[in-house]
Coordinates of C-alpha atoms in Angstrom, one line a residue:
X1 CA 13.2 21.1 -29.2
X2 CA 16.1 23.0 -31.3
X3 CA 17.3 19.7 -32.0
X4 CA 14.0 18.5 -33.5
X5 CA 12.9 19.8 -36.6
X6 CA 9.5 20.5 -36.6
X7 CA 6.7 22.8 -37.7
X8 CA 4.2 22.1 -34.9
X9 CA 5.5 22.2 -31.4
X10 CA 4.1 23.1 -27.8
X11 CA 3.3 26.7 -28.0
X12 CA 3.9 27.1 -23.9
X13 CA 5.4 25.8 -20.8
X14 CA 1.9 24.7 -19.4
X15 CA 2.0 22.8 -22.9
X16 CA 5.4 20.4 -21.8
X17 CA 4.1 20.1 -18.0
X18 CA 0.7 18.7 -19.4
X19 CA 2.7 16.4 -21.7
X20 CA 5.2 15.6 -18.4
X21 CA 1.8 14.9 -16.6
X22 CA 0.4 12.6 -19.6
X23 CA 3.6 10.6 -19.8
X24 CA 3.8 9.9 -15.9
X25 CA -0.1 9.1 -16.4
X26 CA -0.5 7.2 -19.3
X27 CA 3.3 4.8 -18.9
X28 CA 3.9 4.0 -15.3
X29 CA 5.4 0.6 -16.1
X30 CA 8.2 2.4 -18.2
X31 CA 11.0 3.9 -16.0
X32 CA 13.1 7.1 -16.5
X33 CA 15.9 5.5 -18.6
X34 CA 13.5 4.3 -20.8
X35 CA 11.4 7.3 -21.3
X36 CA 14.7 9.0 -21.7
X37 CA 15.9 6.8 -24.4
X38 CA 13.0 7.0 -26.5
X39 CA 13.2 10.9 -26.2
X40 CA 17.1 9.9 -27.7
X41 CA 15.9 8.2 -30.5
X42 CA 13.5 11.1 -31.4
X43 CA 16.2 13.9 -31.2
X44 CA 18.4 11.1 -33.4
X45 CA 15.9 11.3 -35.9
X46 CA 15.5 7.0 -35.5
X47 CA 11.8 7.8 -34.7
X48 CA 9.9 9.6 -37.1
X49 CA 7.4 12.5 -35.8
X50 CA 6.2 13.9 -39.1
X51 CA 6.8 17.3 -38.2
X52 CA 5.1 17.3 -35.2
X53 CA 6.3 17.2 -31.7
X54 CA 3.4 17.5 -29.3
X55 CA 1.6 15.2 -26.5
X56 CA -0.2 13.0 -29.0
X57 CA 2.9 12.1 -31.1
X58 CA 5.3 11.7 -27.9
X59 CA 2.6 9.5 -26.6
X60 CA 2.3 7.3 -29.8
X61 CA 6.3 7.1 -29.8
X62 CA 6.3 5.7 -26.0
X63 CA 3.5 3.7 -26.6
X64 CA 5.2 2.1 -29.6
X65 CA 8.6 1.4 -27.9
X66 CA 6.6 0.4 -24.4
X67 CA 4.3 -2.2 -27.2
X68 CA 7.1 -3.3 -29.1
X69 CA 10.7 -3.7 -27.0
X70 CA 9.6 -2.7 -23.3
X71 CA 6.6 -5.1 -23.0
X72 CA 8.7 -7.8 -24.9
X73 CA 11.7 -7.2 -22.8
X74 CA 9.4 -7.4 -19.6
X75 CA 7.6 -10.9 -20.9
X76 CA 11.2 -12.2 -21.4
X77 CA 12.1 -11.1 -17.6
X78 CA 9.3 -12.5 -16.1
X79 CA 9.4 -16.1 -18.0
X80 CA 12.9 -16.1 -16.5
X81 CA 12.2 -15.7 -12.9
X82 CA 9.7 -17.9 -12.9
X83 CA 11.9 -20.8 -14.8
X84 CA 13.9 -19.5 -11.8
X85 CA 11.6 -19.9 -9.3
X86 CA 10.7 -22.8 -10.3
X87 CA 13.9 -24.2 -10.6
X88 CA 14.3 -23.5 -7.0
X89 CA 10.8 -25.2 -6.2
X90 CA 11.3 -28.8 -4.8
X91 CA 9.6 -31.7 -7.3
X92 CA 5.7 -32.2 -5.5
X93 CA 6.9 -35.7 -4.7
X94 CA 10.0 -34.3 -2.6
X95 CA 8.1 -31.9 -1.2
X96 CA 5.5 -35.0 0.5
X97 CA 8.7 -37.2 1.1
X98 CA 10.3 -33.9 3.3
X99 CA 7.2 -34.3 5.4
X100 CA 7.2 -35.5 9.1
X101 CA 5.4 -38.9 9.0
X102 CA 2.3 -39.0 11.2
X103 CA 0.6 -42.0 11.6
X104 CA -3.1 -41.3 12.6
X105 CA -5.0 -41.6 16.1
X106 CA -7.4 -44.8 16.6
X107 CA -10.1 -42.3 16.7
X108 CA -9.4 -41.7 12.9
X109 CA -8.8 -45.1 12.4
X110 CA -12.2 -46.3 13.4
X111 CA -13.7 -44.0 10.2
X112 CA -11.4 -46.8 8.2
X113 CA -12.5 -49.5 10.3
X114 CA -13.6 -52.0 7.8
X115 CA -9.7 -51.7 5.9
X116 CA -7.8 -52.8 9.0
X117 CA -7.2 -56.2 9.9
X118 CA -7.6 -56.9 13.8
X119 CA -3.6 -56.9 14.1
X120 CA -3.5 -53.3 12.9
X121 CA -6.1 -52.0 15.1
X122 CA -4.3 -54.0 18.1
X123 CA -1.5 -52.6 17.1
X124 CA -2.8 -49.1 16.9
X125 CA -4.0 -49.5 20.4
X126 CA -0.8 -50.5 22.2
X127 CA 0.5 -47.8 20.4
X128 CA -2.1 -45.3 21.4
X129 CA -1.8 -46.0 24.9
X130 CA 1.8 -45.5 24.9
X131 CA 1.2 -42.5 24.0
X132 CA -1.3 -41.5 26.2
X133 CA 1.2 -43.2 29.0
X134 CA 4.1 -41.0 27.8
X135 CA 1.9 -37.7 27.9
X136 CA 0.9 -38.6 31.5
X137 CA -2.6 -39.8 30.5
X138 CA -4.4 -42.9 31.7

């Protein structure tokens, strides 16, 4: 606080714990370096307190710097992982092609009946019972 000028300060320990407290409360998305830089720019005079140094002005000062740079500089870090991510993300269309083909059962092709010409169901059959053949069903 010596290297502060000011004319109203905490007047007691309890005073700077409380403030601690308010500051761990109030900013949990700012982390220690940043707390610890704002508290730089304060003793380097770069953020003005008006004479006062006390838990509503140290608030306003983090608040400021969490409004102005940290929030921005958190916006900018998150648009970039997600053009990350989604750089990383397969196209929708590669995605479906990367899919194991599965051609349905003649149960499910019945509900599609009327599209099929009688080759396809025949063929759907043989195929079916091949596979029923193969899995040791008759």
């Amino acid at each position: 606080m010596r290297a502060v000028k000011v004319n109203k300060t905490f007047e007691s320990e309890d005073d700077i714990y409380q403030c601690a407290e308010d500051i761990i409360d109030e900013f949990r998305s700012l982390n220690v370096e940043e707390v610890k830089h704002v508290f730089g720019q304060i003793r380097r005079g770069k953020i003005d307190l008006y004479g006062r140094l006390d838990t509503p002005t140290i608030c306003a000062a983090l608040r400021e710097y969490d409004v102005n740079t940290a929030c921005e500089f958190r916006e900018k870090h998150y648009r970039e992982a997600i053009e990350n991510e989604a750089l990383r993300t397969p196209l929708f269309e590669e995605l479906i092609a990367s899919l194991p083909e599965v051609k349905p059962t003649f149960a499910e092709i019945l509900k599609r009946r009327s599209k099929l010409t009688p080759e396809q169901r025949e063929e759907i059959r043989q195929r079916d019972k091949e596979r029923c053949q193969q899995n040791g069903q008759h």
